[in-house]
Structure formats: C-alpha cells, structure tokens
C-alpha cells in the first residue's frame, strides 16, 4: 500500500530571482497539520545559492499509529501551492513548476520579461482565477497541460496579447473566459481551438479583429452567460455540442446568420438577439421548447426566424423593429407567453405568430391599419392588452379570435375606427377611449362584461358606439363630451353598473329607449347637459342607485317628464337626489 500525504506549499516570492517554498507536513492520519509538525524552507534551483537546511525535516515525530514495518512502501506527496500567488519572472514560473502542478487559489502572471507561457508547461489546475497581467505577453502558448480553472481567466490586462492558444486540454472554467479587447489594446488576431472545454461559467467573445472563428467543439454547458458581440462574419464561432446555456446574447455581429446551436436543449434565463445590422435569418435552436425570456429586436434586415421550430412557451417575449416578411411564419410552435409580450414593427412588417393562443400581457406597437391577422390563434390575454396603431390614422381591428382580456383594453394613437373584435366577450379591467380626435366608430359586438370602467370621453368625431351585447360594467360607465353620439350608442342590454353611471355633454341623445334593461347602479347616477333629451322613460326598469342621483344642467324636457325623472330617482337612490331643468 502506498501512503499518500498532501504537501501544502506556501510560496513566498523573493524579488525576481527565485522563490522560497515553505513546507508543512500534515499528520499521517490526514486530518490536518499536526501541532508539532516541523516546517522548513527549500530554495529551488532558480539562481539562489541556499541549500536545504540540514535536518530540517528530521525532527518530525513519528505517528505511533503507523508502524513503518507494516507499510514499507515509500510515501507519495501530492504538492499543492496555496494562493493567491503572483509570478514576477520566468524564473518564478520555473520555480513553481519544480514543485507543483496545482495552485489552490488565484494565480497572477505579472512577468514583463516573457512573450509566452511555456515556462508554465507543468500547470494543471488553478483553484481560483488565472490572471494574465504581463505587458510583454504576446501569446498564451505553453499552457497545454492546464485542465481546469475554478475561477476566471483574465487576459484583458495583457495589452500586447494577440494570440490565445495552448488551451487544447482545458476542460473546465468555473468563472469567466473573456476574449474581448479594449480599443487601446492589441486586437486578438488568433484564437485557437478549445478542443476539450466542456463546461464554463461565462464566455465572452466580443470586439475582436479575428481572422478566423474560435472553435469550441466540446462545449456542452455554459452555467451563466454566453455573449457574442461586435464580431466580424468570419469570427462567429459555432457550438455544435452545446446543450445548456443560462443566458445567450448575440448583438452587433456583422453576419447574416448566427450559430445554429443545433444541440441546444435548455435555456435557463434568456436569449437576446439584437442590433445586428446584417442579420437576415435565425436558424437552428430546433430542440428548444421553452425559453424564459426571448428578445429579438432592432435587426433591420431580419426576414424570418426559421429556427426555434419547437419553441412552445416563453415567459417574456419582445419582438421589435425587425424588417419582417409577413408571409413567413415566426415561431410557428409558440402557443403561450406566460408574462409580457411586446411586439412592435413598422406597418406591414408584423411577424406572424400562427399558434400563439395565450399571453400574460400584450403590447402591440405600430399595428397596421387592419385586423391583427398575425395573431390568428390568440384567444386569451391574462392581463392588459394595449394597441398602438400606426402613426397614420386608420381602421383598426383586433385579433379575430381574442375572447378574453383579463386586464385593461387600451388603445393609443389615432385610429379612425375600432372594430372587428368578433370574439371579444370579456374585459376584466377597463376600456378607456380618451381624447381620440379622429375616432368615428367603435364596434365591440361580442362584448358582454367589463370588469373595470368603460369610459368614452372627448372623442369629438365619434358617431357610432356599438355595444349590443354589453350586460355588465363592474366599474363606472361614462360617456362624456361625445357630441355626435345618438340614442343607439347607449347599450341596450346593459343591466348593471358597479360604479358611477355618467352621461355628460352629449348633444345628440334624445331618448333613453336603449337603457330599458338597466336595473342597478351601485355608485352615483349623473345625467347632466344632455341638451336634446326629451324622453327619460327608458329608465323605467331602474330599481337601485347606491349613491347620489343628479339630473339637470340644460335638460330640455317637459315638466311632466322632469317630475317623473325626479320621482323615479327619489324612489331608487340611497343618497341625495337633485333634479333641475
């Protein structure tokens, strides 16, 4: 049997001529350093003339539990140098390699007399960061035995570095490998293959003048971030074995097509593809079914996402400002966005999402002046649905199968008409049409219930408000300053208003014949400045007003009609009643 003991070496740099190594021998039991262990100092052949102090290790006590006669085999030491450790010269590198292949902590190369790292051809493992801080270093060649770095590999301080090579046996980097260069640094002209690298925390390949693409044929897992930024077309790497990435960013790359990621199975956090001037298509990603956050924005030549063919669910979707061919289906399998979906484009370039049936919230910006045919399967918006039509006024229609909006239904911009929501039955929040100067027509034919307020105010050109099946408004119902609305604008099926019922400054309403179903108003009842009203008898079904009731302010009805209105409101209102001509 071979008895194995760890020999922990504390390295103390002495100038730039050599290094002194302090040895500590642990107890034979392997439980740690013995209290009375002898320590000594060895000077390696690095230009120093000191010898090993005679008898430095002779006084170490024997472990009574070990009988040397029982185990005659020699003791084998695994040497580990404790970090942080800084090497200031090539001699320091040779001194380190004379005693160990492992640094337990950070290792910094700050030797300004070396152009490569061949003096570290022993190094196998760094259990912290590997920092290259040498201004003379031109290439990383020489690290062919390095297999693992638990921390990050920093090359940004090596200002003259132009070649990253010698990492062919590197298998794992726990932190970041940053292959980026600042503008005042020598650009990276060559990055060699990382043939054995299978796991990394963060990989940054950005801003280089590479003549060839770095290769990562074995990389399977990126536990944090993969960022490809500001690369020329010839320098875009491929990742044929990558199966898991936490977040992926592909931005400002001068290429028509990104890597295919043909083996990718899992995305832990996000995919961002943005600001790529030459990007025309996004292939690959064929095995990815779920992405928490997907952003595809500001790619002015992007015509289609031909990949992501099995993507079914995302939590957050942001597709904006891409020159999309509407005849090409995007994300054909995508059926659900659990959170926010933001979709924005120039008129006529909205991407088709043929299978999307449910989203958390929807913000559609730059919608063309027609029905939202690019969302043909959308049935449910759990939260707010907001639409911002194109800048040019137009006739605006919604997704043809949208039946339920759980939050507010909001319209911005300058629509001329809002119609063709043929399936919309329920809005859980409010519908507000405020100060739309060109709006002439609103038709929500299938709408039955509004969970919040229904407000149409200061739409001075609005002639038609068609709500034939509306039965309940749980909040307030307000028609204000819409001078062209006539009797038919009042919803004939409306039975209940949970908040206030307000008709104000409506110059064309003559009768309440379309309010014959209204029975309860839980808040205030206010009819003022309805100047052409002659017949209030359509309110005969009203049985309850929970708040105050007011009618008057330029209501030109006869005395009998006015008295009937006062009597009716007095009978049903819980609060005060005010009726004036």
mmCIF file of N, CA and C in Angstrom, residues 81-87 96 102-110 120 123 125-133 143 146 148-156 167 170 172-178 201-202:
data_model
loop_
_atom_site.group_PDB
_atom_site.id
_atom_site.type_symbol
_atom_site.label_atom_id
_atom_site.label_comp_id
_atom_site.label_asym_id
_atom_site.label_seq_id
_atom_site.Cartn_x
_atom_site.Cartn_y
_atom_site.Cartn_z
ATOM 1 N N UNK A 81 0.273 24.311 -4.100
ATOM 2 C CA UNK A 81 0.723 25.632 -3.675
ATOM 3 C C UNK A 81 -0.491 26.482 -3.346
ATOM 4 N N UNK A 82 -0.507 27.065 -2.161
ATOM 5 C CA UNK A 82 -1.619 27.913 -1.765
ATOM 6 C C UNK A 82 -1.502 29.295 -2.403
ATOM 7 N N UNK A 83 -2.643 29.793 -2.910
ATOM 8 C CA UNK A 83 -2.689 31.136 -3.447
ATOM 9 C C UNK A 83 -3.337 32.082 -2.448
ATOM 10 N N UNK A 84 -3.438 33.382 -2.783
ATOM 11 C CA UNK A 84 -3.070 33.961 -4.080
ATOM 12 C C UNK A 84 -1.564 34.008 -4.272
ATOM 13 N N UNK A 85 -1.160 33.858 -5.530
ATOM 14 C CA UNK A 85 0.249 33.771 -5.870
ATOM 15 C C UNK A 85 0.519 34.629 -7.097
ATOM 16 N N UNK A 86 1.582 35.428 -7.058
ATOM 17 C CA UNK A 86 1.972 36.263 -8.192
ATOM 18 C C UNK A 86 3.370 35.876 -8.642
ATOM 19 N N UNK A 87 3.521 35.609 -9.934
ATOM 20 C CA UNK A 87 4.814 35.268 -10.522
ATOM 21 C C UNK A 87 5.319 36.481 -11.291
ATOM 22 N N UNK A 96 7.970 27.424 -9.676
ATOM 23 C CA UNK A 96 6.663 26.842 -9.366
ATOM 24 C C UNK A 96 6.542 25.451 -9.963
ATOM 25 N N UNK A 102 -0.443 22.377 -9.255
ATOM 26 C CA UNK A 102 -1.737 22.858 -8.781
ATOM 27 C C UNK A 102 -1.538 24.081 -7.895
ATOM 28 N N UNK A 103 -2.316 25.132 -8.156
ATOM 29 C CA UNK A 103 -2.340 26.321 -7.308
ATOM 30 C C UNK A 103 -3.714 26.405 -6.660
ATOM 31 N N UNK A 104 -3.744 26.390 -5.334
ATOM 32 C CA UNK A 104 -5.006 26.419 -4.602
ATOM 33 C C UNK A 104 -5.361 27.875 -4.280
ATOM 34 N N UNK A 105 -5.848 28.587 -5.279
ATOM 35 C CA UNK A 105 -6.190 29.992 -5.134
ATOM 36 C C UNK A 105 -5.920 30.722 -6.437
ATOM 37 N N UNK A 106 -5.817 32.041 -6.393
ATOM 38 C CA UNK A 106 -5.576 32.843 -7.590
ATOM 39 C C UNK A 106 -4.111 32.771 -7.992
ATOM 40 N N UNK A 107 -3.887 32.755 -9.328
ATOM 41 C CA UNK A 107 -2.536 32.789 -9.877
ATOM 42 C C UNK A 107 -2.448 33.962 -10.850
ATOM 43 N N UNK A 108 -1.524 34.888 -10.585
ATOM 44 C CA UNK A 108 -1.336 36.063 -11.431
ATOM 45 C C UNK A 108 0.030 36.006 -12.087
ATOM 46 N N UNK A 109 0.077 36.173 -13.386
ATOM 47 C CA UNK A 109 1.331 36.236 -14.138
ATOM 48 C C UNK A 109 1.612 37.704 -14.412
ATOM 49 N N UNK A 110 2.573 38.243 -13.725
ATOM 50 C CA UNK A 110 2.907 39.657 -13.869
ATOM 51 C C UNK A 110 4.376 39.800 -14.276
ATOM 52 N N UNK A 120 5.424 27.585 -17.914
ATOM 53 C CA UNK A 120 4.389 27.011 -17.037
ATOM 54 C C UNK A 120 3.803 25.743 -17.645
ATOM 55 N N UNK A 123 1.604 23.326 -15.417
ATOM 56 C CA UNK A 123 0.385 23.732 -14.699
ATOM 57 C C UNK A 123 -0.822 22.922 -15.154
ATOM 58 N N UNK A 125 -3.904 22.766 -12.805
ATOM 59 C CA UNK A 125 -5.150 23.225 -12.181
ATOM 60 C C UNK A 125 -4.904 24.507 -11.398
ATOM 61 N N UNK A 126 -5.815 25.450 -11.552
ATOM 62 C CA UNK A 126 -5.822 26.671 -10.759
ATOM 63 C C UNK A 126 -7.172 26.734 -10.051
ATOM 64 N N UNK A 127 -7.138 26.728 -8.727
ATOM 65 C CA UNK A 127 -8.394 26.684 -7.967
ATOM 66 C C UNK A 127 -8.875 28.086 -7.595
ATOM 67 N N UNK A 128 -8.611 29.016 -8.430
ATOM 68 C CA UNK A 128 -9.065 30.391 -8.303
ATOM 69 C C UNK A 128 -9.030 31.023 -9.673
ATOM 70 N N UNK A 129 -8.665 32.307 -9.765
ATOM 71 C CA UNK A 129 -8.561 33.000 -11.047
ATOM 72 C C UNK A 129 -7.163 32.841 -11.623
ATOM 73 N N UNK A 130 -7.093 32.796 -12.949
ATOM 74 C CA UNK A 130 -5.826 32.871 -13.663
ATOM 75 C C UNK A 130 -5.781 34.231 -14.338
ATOM 76 N N UNK A 131 -4.857 35.078 -13.895
ATOM 77 C CA UNK A 131 -4.805 36.473 -14.341
ATOM 78 C C UNK A 131 -3.512 36.700 -15.120
ATOM 79 N N UNK A 132 -3.660 37.106 -16.372
ATOM 80 C CA UNK A 132 -2.506 37.423 -17.209
ATOM 81 C C UNK A 132 -2.365 38.932 -17.220
ATOM 82 N N UNK A 133 -1.326 39.415 -16.516
ATOM 83 C CA UNK A 133 -1.156 40.857 -16.317
ATOM 84 C C UNK A 133 0.226 41.294 -16.793
ATOM 85 N N UNK A 143 0.433 26.537 -22.086
ATOM 86 C CA UNK A 143 -0.449 26.011 -21.028
ATOM 87 C C UNK A 143 -1.125 24.716 -21.464
ATOM 88 N N UNK A 146 -2.833 22.507 -18.800
ATOM 89 C CA UNK A 146 -3.864 23.081 -17.931
ATOM 90 C C UNK A 146 -5.218 22.447 -18.245
ATOM 91 N N UNK A 148 -8.055 22.669 -15.704
ATOM 92 C CA UNK A 148 -9.190 23.267 -15.001
ATOM 93 C C UNK A 148 -8.786 24.575 -14.344
ATOM 94 N N UNK A 149 -9.688 25.553 -14.426
ATOM 95 C CA UNK A 149 -9.579 26.812 -13.704
ATOM 96 C C UNK A 149 -10.907 27.009 -12.990
ATOM 97 N N UNK A 150 -10.881 26.994 -11.646
ATOM 98 C CA UNK A 150 -12.138 27.107 -10.902
ATOM 99 C C UNK A 150 -12.730 28.506 -10.985
ATOM 100 N N UNK A 151 -11.886 29.498 -11.116
ATOM 101 C CA UNK A 151 -12.360 30.872 -11.232
ATOM 102 C C UNK A 151 -12.405 31.316 -12.679
ATOM 103 N N UNK A 152 -11.918 32.542 -12.940
ATOM 104 C CA UNK A 152 -11.960 33.123 -14.280
ATOM 105 C C UNK A 152 -10.563 33.187 -14.880
ATOM 106 N N UNK A 153 -10.518 33.285 -16.210
ATOM 107 C CA UNK A 153 -9.269 33.522 -16.929
ATOM 108 C C UNK A 153 -9.321 34.949 -17.448
ATOM 109 N N UNK A 154 -8.428 35.791 -16.932
ATOM 110 C CA UNK A 154 -8.427 37.207 -17.297
ATOM 111 C C UNK A 154 -7.251 37.491 -18.230
ATOM 112 N N UNK A 155 -7.552 37.962 -19.425
ATOM 113 C CA UNK A 155 -6.483 38.321 -20.356
ATOM 114 C C UNK A 155 -6.494 39.813 -20.672
ATOM 115 N N UNK A 156 -7.463 40.537 -20.136
ATOM 116 C CA UNK A 156 -7.659 41.929 -20.553
ATOM 117 C C UNK A 156 -6.510 42.839 -20.161
ATOM 118 N N UNK A 167 -4.645 26.115 -25.090
ATOM 119 C CA UNK A 167 -5.677 25.655 -24.157
ATOM 120 C C UNK A 167 -6.363 24.387 -24.663
ATOM 121 N N UNK A 170 -7.727 22.214 -21.869
ATOM 122 C CA UNK A 170 -8.549 22.846 -20.833
ATOM 123 C C UNK A 170 -9.967 22.294 -20.900
ATOM 124 N N UNK A 172 -12.433 22.734 -18.105
ATOM 125 C CA UNK A 172 -13.446 23.407 -17.295
ATOM 126 C C UNK A 172 -12.950 24.767 -16.842
ATOM 127 N N UNK A 173 -13.828 25.776 -16.949
ATOM 128 C CA UNK A 173 -13.594 27.101 -16.380
ATOM 129 C C UNK A 173 -14.824 27.438 -15.552
ATOM 130 N N UNK A 174 -14.643 27.610 -14.240
ATOM 131 C CA UNK A 174 -15.794 27.864 -13.368
ATOM 132 C C UNK A 174 -16.338 29.272 -13.484
ATOM 133 N N UNK A 175 -15.483 30.219 -13.835
ATOM 134 C CA UNK A 175 -15.910 31.613 -13.939
ATOM 135 C C UNK A 175 -16.001 32.071 -15.372
ATOM 136 N N UNK A 176 -15.272 33.155 -15.699
ATOM 137 C CA UNK A 176 -15.407 33.806 -16.999
ATOM 138 C C UNK A 176 -14.147 33.638 -17.835
ATOM 139 N N UNK A 177 -14.352 33.341 -19.110
ATOM 140 C CA UNK A 177 -13.291 33.449 -20.111
ATOM 141 C C UNK A 177 -13.677 34.608 -21.010
ATOM 142 N N UNK A 178 -12.917 35.680 -20.923
ATOM 143 C CA UNK A 178 -13.252 36.922 -21.628
ATOM 144 C C UNK A 178 -12.279 37.114 -22.787
ATOM 145 N N UNK A 201 -18.391 28.942 -16.978
ATOM 146 C CA UNK A 201 -19.382 29.817 -16.355
ATOM 147 C C UNK A 201 -19.882 30.861 -17.332
ATOM 148 N N UNK A 202 -18.983 31.750 -17.784
ATOM 149 C CA UNK A 202 -19.333 32.795 -18.744
ATOM 150 C C UNK A 202 -18.285 32.833 -19.848
#
